Amino acid sequence: MVSSPTVTHPTSAMRNAPENAPSGGRLSRSGSTPGMDTLADLASMQHHQQTTRANAGGLRSTGIYESQGSTNPAALSSVQGAHGSLPARGSLDPTMTEISSRTAPARTFTTKNLSEAELHTVAELVTYLATNSFAYESHVKLIDLLHRGFRSHAQNRSLSSVADDPRNYDLLADLRSARESMDARFAVGERIWVDWIEDEKLLATTFDECFAVMELCVKAVQEEAGSTKLWSLYANWVTSLYVAATGDNSIQEAVQPFADIIIWSDEDKMVAAEVLDWHQQMMDVWSNGAKATSWRVDESHLLWDPHTELLLQALARSPSPDGVLEMKARFRERLTTPHAAWDATFQRFSNFTSRYEDHAYEEIMAQVNQECSTAKAMYEAREMRELAVKRSAESDSNDARLSTFSEYIEWELGQSRKRQPSVFELVEALYQRALLSCPANTELWQEYTMFITDEIVSHARRDEDILPALDRATRHCPWSGSLWSEYLLAAERQKVPFSDIGKIKHKATSTGLLDDGGLEEVLQVYVAWCSILRRRAFQEESTDEDLDVAEVGIRSAIEDMQRLGQAKYGKGYQGDPNYRLERIYIKYFTQSGDWHRAREIWKRLIRSRGNSHEFWLQYYLWEMSAWGKISYRENINHAPSSPRPSEATKVLRTALKTPNLDWPERLIQVLQYHCEDHEDAAEIQSASVQIWKANKAAKQRRIKEIEDYQAAQAAQAQSLQQVHSLEPQTSVDSAVGLGTSKRKRNGEEKQQGEGSATKKTRVNAVVPGAEGEAPPQTTSSELKRDRENSTIIVKNLPRDVTETRVRRFFRECGTVNSLALATDEKSETATATMEFQSRDDALTAQTKDKKDFDGHEIEIQVGSGTTLFVTNFPADADESWLRERFGRFGQITDIRLPSLKFNTHRRFCYIQYRTADQAKSAMELDGEEVGSKQKLVVKISDPKRRQERVGPLQEGREIHIRGLDWAVTESDLEAVFSKYGTVEQTRIPHDVSGKSKSFAFVVFSTPEQANAALDLNNTKLKSRIMTVEIASKAAAKRQATTIIRSAARSTMSPSPDVTVANGDHHSNAASPPSSTNAGSKPSYAEIRDRTVALLNVPDTVNDARIRALAEPYGPLVKIVLRPDHQGAEVEFKNVSDAGKAALGIDGHEITPGRTLRVGTVGELRKQKAEKKRDKVGGNGDPKGNTTAGLQSNVAIGTPRQIGISRGRGGGLGVKRDGASSVAGPGRPESNRTAAKEGQAGEAKSNADFRNMMLAGKGVS
């Protein structure tokens, strides 16, 4: 009897074995050795993969797909747990690569269960897949359509109608073939597996059909690890087969719901009884499912609970002391594992204990509760994150689900392994859940496999096997060269037989999917494969045949890559810019001692790489290494004298003769030092002449390049001037942050709190900039920072280029202020936007136009005309909003938002495009409505056209009134001041209770009218004497307080210096009369408990974005933005909402690379303002490090417990506000901090209050 949960049909081995197949799957060759067999296999694979690529587009049958037969499930599981062996499912599955080239003939699809439009789509998908059989999304769409028709047919069937039987669905054969074909090419994913199994269960009636469903379940649970859905389907199906085979219905109470009712004939029951021990089979499947999903904290109980009930039933039928001990240990293990149903498990254990160990019930329960309560607390700590995952699962956005899992995983990785030894298991389960949700995400699979590899390497978890995970990864993402190369490397490290490693490589390169991903994906596989061949050839136990295998394999890989490149890019394909395969080939010959053949490879590379100074340096270093080894050997042999490195000298002298060498000055220096160190007088003299000539030629070349560039620059400037002359000069009189006054006009306090803008468009005004625009008559004056004319756009860089590499390439041109890289997915290249410190530096960098950069001829253009100035967008708009709206006009290389560190109300940005044409086309958004009465302002940025801002404040026609009576209304003000002229606007700011703040602003139509109104200065209006003066510019505010709502005690904080929405303090105004209806002020402790301090907030994030982030957790009272401390204070109305926000916001990535942390207000105020340094050269970081955007080096603890009482009413020596009144080593640090932060909340004596009242200061 077979007891394994992954079973094999008795005749499956015969059914799957090919006819006349030789042993080992290899053609028999008499007289050959294993090494020569491998050589033949390599040649065969090379020929086969080229043939397969040419034929990979064909479909598999004259219907939709040709039936590929069932896969032996025993082969899938036979290697599980075996060290050094490969999972048969996937890498060794020939169905993935043996794709027929036959094309399906046209046919008509008919069924009443799909509409005509859906049938037309089916026909189109079949036609498309006939030539694009590796189109993943098309496979999924076709299967979904056919499955929808099948379900419609099955649900509408009539018991009396034979035609409505599920087996009579018109497209049933097509549905099965479509699934089998996709399974042959890709991993189908959890959802399709569930539909597939459910459909086949509905169709299965005989023993063979039911057994085939079980084989499907075996494949599914092995391919989609950790899936509770698939394991539940599998276990319930096997339980159904057990009931059908034995007639035992007693287990139905344990396994609920029990929906699969199977009725077999007597013959089927006899066959079933002979094949398997069905009870053991059922228990093994439940056991394996519970084990495979045990660390899924959300749904592991779906398998553990039924399995436990089955075991309890068995124990009740045959009780024994050993059985009780085993079950007790099972409960203890479960209770130490965090899971959602922990309380239910504890209750079940209570029932078990009361039945079998009632005499020690209280002692056992108390002990278990103490030992296992940590697991319960662990789940409670994850409950909010589990809720976030559940919410994201309801979304249609893969990005939302992936982002939620990524944040969860990062948080889990940050947990202490000492306190939680199960971190690895919990993180692995999270990765499995994320991959079930996003099965075709290459980056996620790479993170998962790297996580396991790191666990094996760094944490010495030798029992972990990375190969099954990599096999599944390459099944789900067969287009990823990085995953295949990692697979090959892991197989080599785990000493997998070389023939099996060859099959992995063959499978990776034979389908053609890597080609679609780009040559880089294919190259990564070949590099890994050739490295394996080279290392294997020089092991201690290697033979001459191993050397031959390596030589043939590396040479074949180089030739194949050259063919692929020419097929894709034409005859002009120059090969890999980094010549990685050739370097492996050179290393092979170097290790073999064949210097001549290695040198020949270097010489062949000169044709394609000869214009790169780095290539010549590598060639030179290799020659010096070879010379060193030869000299060492001759010294051992006591040669009279060592030879000079003439070959190395020849390399450098040949390099300097190469036309279009990108950096000859570097090689001139190397040649000079080399000759001085190693050559004789004659060679030094000859080299000196060549160096003199090379220096002269290089100097003339640079002069010509500068002249050419200046001519091109002049032509481009003239063209831009013509473009600018055609544009109207239109801007806004808006509060974008330049010279913002003390107040916002026209009720902006309220509007800004609601995320709306109050900007007004003015004709014939000039667009304001970010750095203090000069008036038009001073266009020749020196600008503070001329980004537009000191920025260049570098195009056609390698896709994988790094910022460090670009900086190094331009390092001699001058100081780089900033650098941004963007990748163009269509051309598989990258574009760099570089701002230099001066225009002259940018001009120097232009001389590198058309130069070679790692095999790419780069194109450099000046950044003028590529940058847009954008303002008047919604207050809560972030970079993603801007990219979504402006990205359709072209490739955005950079978005610059202003720092709010010195002014919290700046709201504008600069958007830089790859070309000036793209920027100009985006100007069609100028004037587009983006909100209530809000229109975008979009202009080409030009520092020379900047002008001073205009408006009531700047024009001197606004007056500021202080000492206003609290009963005065805006209508009263207009009536009083209108006799001096036309009043355009009046505004009286109010506090959170709606009362006047005793000051106001009045705007006249002319400055003369405003000056005339100064006659009312020091006059009495109602009960108070008011001060009237011309409004003046105030310093920009370094913080902004946004009042959301007024609230009574326990909901609103006291704000003796409450500011209006723009952050203005008016502490000199007299206090308004108290109101008997006003709610009492809450204590400091109450405010503290419902206030969340957000740390590490970038200084480009405004209060509207903070509000949008925090408000989903509950109603807010107040937001205080503190860019000068890289943070914000958020006060909630309820303590519970603050607690939820602290858990939900902690770890949130508010901008790329910036993760929020939650702490106390005290921690926030200890943080310093963000410092940004992005310069290289001059006073910048000499290493080229960029610190802009990095998180502050601030010690941040875990989120505090919101709402937890801190010693309130805590006994002797403890004050009511939670701060200890007793100093000493026993006093908690948190209380000391709280006491320090809460000075205003400390008790004062009667004498203190009396003295303060007499001094006129009031009580704080």
Coordinates of C-alpha atoms in Angstrom, one line a residue, residues 951-1247:
G951 CA -0.8 91.3 -5.6
P952 CA -2.5 93.4 -3.0
L953 CA 0.3 92.9 -0.5
Q954 CA 3.1 93.7 -3.0
E955 CA 1.2 96.6 -4.4
G956 CA 0.6 98.2 -0.9
R957 CA -3.2 98.2 -1.1
E958 CA -3.9 96.0 1.9
I959 CA -4.1 97.1 5.5
H960 CA -3.7 95.1 8.7
I961 CA -5.9 95.9 11.7
R962 CA -5.0 94.9 15.3
G963 CA -6.9 95.3 18.6
L964 CA -10.3 94.8 16.9
D965 CA -13.4 94.4 19.1
W966 CA -14.5 90.8 19.1
A967 CA -18.0 91.7 18.1
V968 CA -17.0 93.5 14.9
T969 CA -18.1 91.7 11.8
E970 CA -16.7 91.9 8.2
S971 CA -19.8 93.9 7.2
D972 CA -19.0 96.4 10.0
L973 CA -15.4 96.8 8.7
E974 CA -16.6 97.3 5.1
A975 CA -19.0 100.0 6.2
V976 CA -16.3 101.8 8.2
F977 CA -13.5 101.6 5.6
S978 CA -15.6 102.0 2.4
K979 CA -15.6 105.8 2.8
Y980 CA -11.9 105.8 2.0
G981 CA -12.3 103.9 -1.3
T982 CA -13.4 100.7 -2.9
V983 CA -13.1 97.7 -0.5
E984 CA -12.4 94.6 -2.5
Q985 CA -12.1 92.2 0.4
T986 CA -12.3 92.0 4.2
R987 CA -11.3 89.1 6.4
I988 CA -11.4 88.5 10.1
P989 CA -9.7 85.2 11.2
H990 CA -11.5 83.2 13.8
D991 CA -10.4 80.6 16.4
V992 CA -11.6 77.0 16.6
S993 CA -14.7 78.1 18.6
G994 CA -15.7 80.6 15.9
K995 CA -14.7 83.7 17.8
S996 CA -12.8 86.6 16.3
K997 CA -9.0 86.6 16.9
S998 CA -9.2 90.5 17.2
F999 CA -7.3 91.3 14.0
A1000 CA -8.4 91.7 10.3
F1001 CA -7.3 92.5 6.8
V1002 CA -8.9 94.9 4.3
V1003 CA -8.0 95.1 0.7
F1004 CA -8.5 98.3 -1.3
S1005 CA -8.5 98.8 -5.1
T1006 CA -5.5 101.3 -5.0
P1007 CA -2.6 102.0 -2.7
E1008 CA -3.7 105.6 -2.3
Q1009 CA -7.0 104.4 -0.8
A1010 CA -5.2 102.1 1.6
N1011 CA -3.0 105.0 2.7
A1012 CA -6.0 107.2 3.2
A1013 CA -7.5 104.6 5.5
L1014 CA -4.6 105.0 7.9
D1015 CA -6.5 107.9 9.3
L1016 CA -8.4 105.4 11.4
N1017 CA -5.3 104.3 13.3
N1018 CA -5.7 104.6 17.1
T1019 CA -9.4 105.3 16.7
K1020 CA -12.1 103.5 18.7
L1021 CA -14.4 101.0 17.0
K1022 CA -17.1 99.8 19.4
S1023 CA -15.3 99.0 22.7
R1024 CA -11.7 98.9 21.7
I1025 CA -9.0 101.2 20.1
M1026 CA -7.7 99.6 16.9
T1027 CA -4.3 99.9 15.2
V1028 CA -4.4 100.3 11.4
E1029 CA -1.2 99.9 9.3
I1030 CA -0.2 98.9 5.8
A1031 CA 0.2 95.1 5.7
S1032 CA 3.9 94.0 5.3
K1033 CA 5.6 90.8 4.3
A1034 CA 6.4 88.5 7.2
A1035 CA 9.1 85.9 7.4
A1036 CA 8.1 82.6 5.9
K1037 CA 6.7 80.2 8.4
R1038 CA 8.7 77.1 9.4
Q1039 CA 5.6 75.2 10.5
A1040 CA 1.9 75.1 9.6
T1041 CA -1.0 74.2 11.9
T1042 CA -4.2 73.1 10.2
I1043 CA -7.3 73.1 12.4
I1044 CA -9.7 70.4 11.3
R1045 CA -12.6 70.7 13.7
S1046 CA -13.5 72.2 17.1
A1047 CA -14.2 69.8 19.9
A1048 CA -15.0 69.8 23.6
R1049 CA -13.1 68.1 26.3
S1050 CA -11.4 64.8 25.4
T1051 CA -11.5 65.8 21.8
M1052 CA -9.8 69.1 21.2
S1053 CA -6.4 70.3 22.4
P1054 CA -5.8 73.6 24.1
S1055 CA -4.1 76.0 21.8
P1056 CA -3.2 79.3 23.5
D1057 CA -1.2 80.2 20.4
V1058 CA -3.4 78.5 17.8
T1059 CA -2.5 79.7 14.3
V1060 CA -4.5 80.1 11.2
A1061 CA -4.0 77.7 8.4
N1062 CA -0.9 79.4 7.2
G1063 CA 0.8 79.1 10.6
D1064 CA 0.6 82.7 11.8
H1065 CA 0.9 83.5 15.5
H1066 CA -0.9 86.5 17.0
S1067 CA 0.1 86.4 20.6
N1068 CA -0.1 90.2 21.0
A1069 CA -3.9 90.3 20.5
A1070 CA -5.9 90.7 23.7
S1071 CA -7.7 87.6 24.9
P1072 CA -11.4 87.4 24.0
P1073 CA -13.9 87.2 26.8
S1074 CA -14.5 83.7 28.1
S1075 CA -17.6 81.8 27.3
T1076 CA -19.6 79.8 29.8
N1077 CA -20.6 77.4 27.0
A1078 CA -17.1 76.5 26.0
G1079 CA -16.0 73.0 26.8
S1080 CA -13.3 72.6 29.4
K1081 CA -9.7 72.2 28.2
P1082 CA -8.4 68.6 28.1
S1083 CA -5.3 67.6 30.0
Y1084 CA -1.9 67.2 28.5
A1085 CA -2.1 63.5 29.0
E1086 CA -5.4 63.3 27.0
I1087 CA -3.9 65.2 24.2
R1088 CA -0.7 63.2 24.3
D1089 CA -2.6 59.9 24.1
R1090 CA -4.5 60.8 21.0
T1091 CA -1.6 62.5 19.2
V1092 CA 0.6 60.7 16.8
A1093 CA 4.0 62.1 15.9
L1094 CA 5.2 61.1 12.4
L1095 CA 8.9 61.0 12.0
N1096 CA 11.1 61.1 8.9
V1097 CA 8.6 63.1 6.8
P1098 CA 10.4 64.6 3.8
D1099 CA 10.4 68.4 3.7
T1100 CA 8.6 68.3 0.4
V1101 CA 5.4 66.8 1.9
N1102 CA 2.7 69.3 2.9
D1103 CA 0.0 69.1 5.5
A1104 CA -2.7 68.2 2.9
R1105 CA -0.8 65.0 2.1
I1106 CA -0.4 64.2 5.8
R1107 CA -4.1 64.7 6.3
A1108 CA -4.9 62.4 3.3
L1109 CA -2.7 59.7 4.9
A1110 CA -4.1 60.0 8.5
E1111 CA -7.8 60.8 8.0
P1112 CA -8.8 57.2 6.9
Y1113 CA -8.1 56.0 10.4
G1114 CA -10.6 58.4 12.1
P1115 CA -11.7 62.0 12.5
L1116 CA -8.8 64.5 13.1
V1117 CA -8.6 67.5 15.3
K1118 CA -5.3 69.2 14.3
I1119 CA -2.3 68.7 12.1
V1120 CA 1.0 70.5 12.8
L1121 CA 3.5 70.2 10.0
R1122 CA 7.1 70.5 11.2
P1123 CA 9.5 70.4 8.2
D1124 CA 12.1 71.9 10.4
H1125 CA 12.1 68.7 12.4
Q1126 CA 11.3 66.3 9.5
G1127 CA 7.9 65.4 10.9
A1128 CA 4.3 66.2 11.7
E1129 CA 2.0 66.1 14.8
V1130 CA -1.4 64.6 14.1
E1131 CA -4.1 64.9 16.8
F1132 CA -7.1 62.5 16.5
K1133 CA -10.5 63.0 18.0
N1134 CA -10.5 59.5 19.6
V1135 CA -7.6 57.7 21.3
S1136 CA -8.6 54.4 19.6
D1137 CA -8.2 56.0 16.2
A1138 CA -4.8 57.3 17.1
G1139 CA -3.8 53.7 18.1
K1140 CA -4.9 52.3 14.8
A1141 CA -3.1 55.1 12.9
A1142 CA 0.1 54.5 14.8
L1143 CA 0.1 50.8 13.7
G1144 CA -1.0 51.5 10.2
I1145 CA 1.2 54.4 9.3
D1146 CA 4.4 53.1 10.9
G1147 CA 6.6 51.8 8.1
H1148 CA 4.5 53.5 5.3
E1149 CA 6.6 54.6 2.4
I1150 CA 5.4 58.2 1.8
T1151 CA 7.9 58.9 -1.0
P1152 CA 10.3 56.5 -2.8
G1153 CA 12.9 55.5 -0.3
R1154 CA 11.4 57.4 2.7
T1155 CA 9.6 55.3 5.3
L1156 CA 7.6 56.9 8.0
R1157 CA 8.1 56.1 11.7
V1158 CA 5.8 56.8 14.6
G1159 CA 7.1 58.2 17.8
T1160 CA 6.5 60.8 20.5
V1161 CA 6.4 64.6 20.1
G1162 CA 9.6 64.7 22.1
E1163 CA 11.3 62.5 19.6
L1164 CA 10.0 64.6 16.8
R1165 CA 11.3 67.9 18.2
K1166 CA 14.8 66.3 18.7
Q1167 CA 15.1 65.7 15.0
K1168 CA 17.0 68.2 13.0
A1169 CA 16.0 69.7 9.7
E1170 CA 16.8 67.6 6.6
K1171 CA 20.2 68.3 5.1
K1172 CA 20.6 67.6 1.4
R1173 CA 24.0 67.3 -0.3
D1174 CA 24.1 66.1 -3.8
K1175 CA 27.3 67.7 -5.1
V1176 CA 30.3 65.8 -6.3
G1177 CA 33.5 67.8 -6.3
G1178 CA 34.1 71.2 -4.7
N1179 CA 32.7 71.1 -1.2
G1180 CA 30.5 68.1 -1.9
D1181 CA 31.1 64.5 -0.9
P1182 CA 34.4 63.5 -2.5
K1183 CA 33.2 60.0 -2.8
G1184 CA 30.2 60.9 -4.7
N1185 CA 27.7 59.8 -2.1
T1186 CA 24.3 61.3 -2.2
T1187 CA 22.6 62.0 1.1
A1188 CA 19.6 63.8 -0.3
G1189 CA 16.4 62.0 0.6
L1190 CA 18.0 59.6 3.1
Q1191 CA 16.4 59.0 6.4
S1192 CA 17.7 60.9 9.4
N1193 CA 20.0 59.2 11.7
V1194 CA 17.6 59.4 14.6
A1195 CA 17.0 56.6 17.1
I1196 CA 13.4 55.7 16.6
G1197 CA 11.7 53.1 18.7
T1198 CA 8.6 51.0 18.1
P1199 CA 5.2 52.7 17.9
R1200 CA 4.1 53.7 21.4
Q1201 CA 1.0 52.3 22.9
I1202 CA -1.6 54.9 22.1
G1203 CA -4.1 55.5 24.9
I1204 CA -2.3 53.5 27.6
S1205 CA -2.5 55.2 30.9
R1206 CA 0.9 56.3 32.2
G1207 CA 0.6 56.1 35.9
R1208 CA -2.7 58.0 36.2
G1209 CA -3.7 57.6 39.8
G1210 CA -0.7 55.3 40.2
G1211 CA 0.0 55.6 43.9
L1212 CA 2.6 57.3 46.0
G1213 CA 5.1 59.5 44.3
V1214 CA 3.2 59.5 41.0
K1215 CA 1.5 62.6 39.7
R1216 CA -1.9 62.5 38.0
D1217 CA -0.4 63.4 34.6
G1218 CA 1.7 60.3 34.6
A1219 CA 5.0 61.8 35.6
S1220 CA 6.8 60.6 38.7
S1221 CA 7.4 63.2 41.4
V1222 CA 10.2 61.1 42.8
A1223 CA 13.6 61.4 41.1
G1224 CA 16.0 58.5 41.2
P1225 CA 17.2 55.4 39.4
G1226 CA 13.9 53.7 39.9
R1227 CA 12.0 56.3 37.9
P1228 CA 11.1 55.1 34.4
E1229 CA 12.7 57.0 31.5
S1230 CA 9.4 57.3 29.8
N1231 CA 7.9 59.2 32.7
R1232 CA 10.9 61.5 32.9
T1233 CA 10.5 62.3 29.2
A1234 CA 6.8 62.8 29.6
A1235 CA 7.3 65.1 32.5
K1236 CA 9.8 67.1 30.5
E1237 CA 7.5 67.4 27.5
G1238 CA 4.5 68.3 29.6
Q1239 CA 5.7 71.3 31.6
A1240 CA 2.4 73.0 31.0
G1241 CA 0.5 70.2 32.6
E1242 CA 2.4 70.1 35.9
A1243 CA 0.6 71.2 39.1
K1244 CA 1.3 74.8 40.3
S1245 CA 0.8 76.2 43.8
N1246 CA -1.7 78.9 44.7
A1247 CA 1.2 81.3 45.1

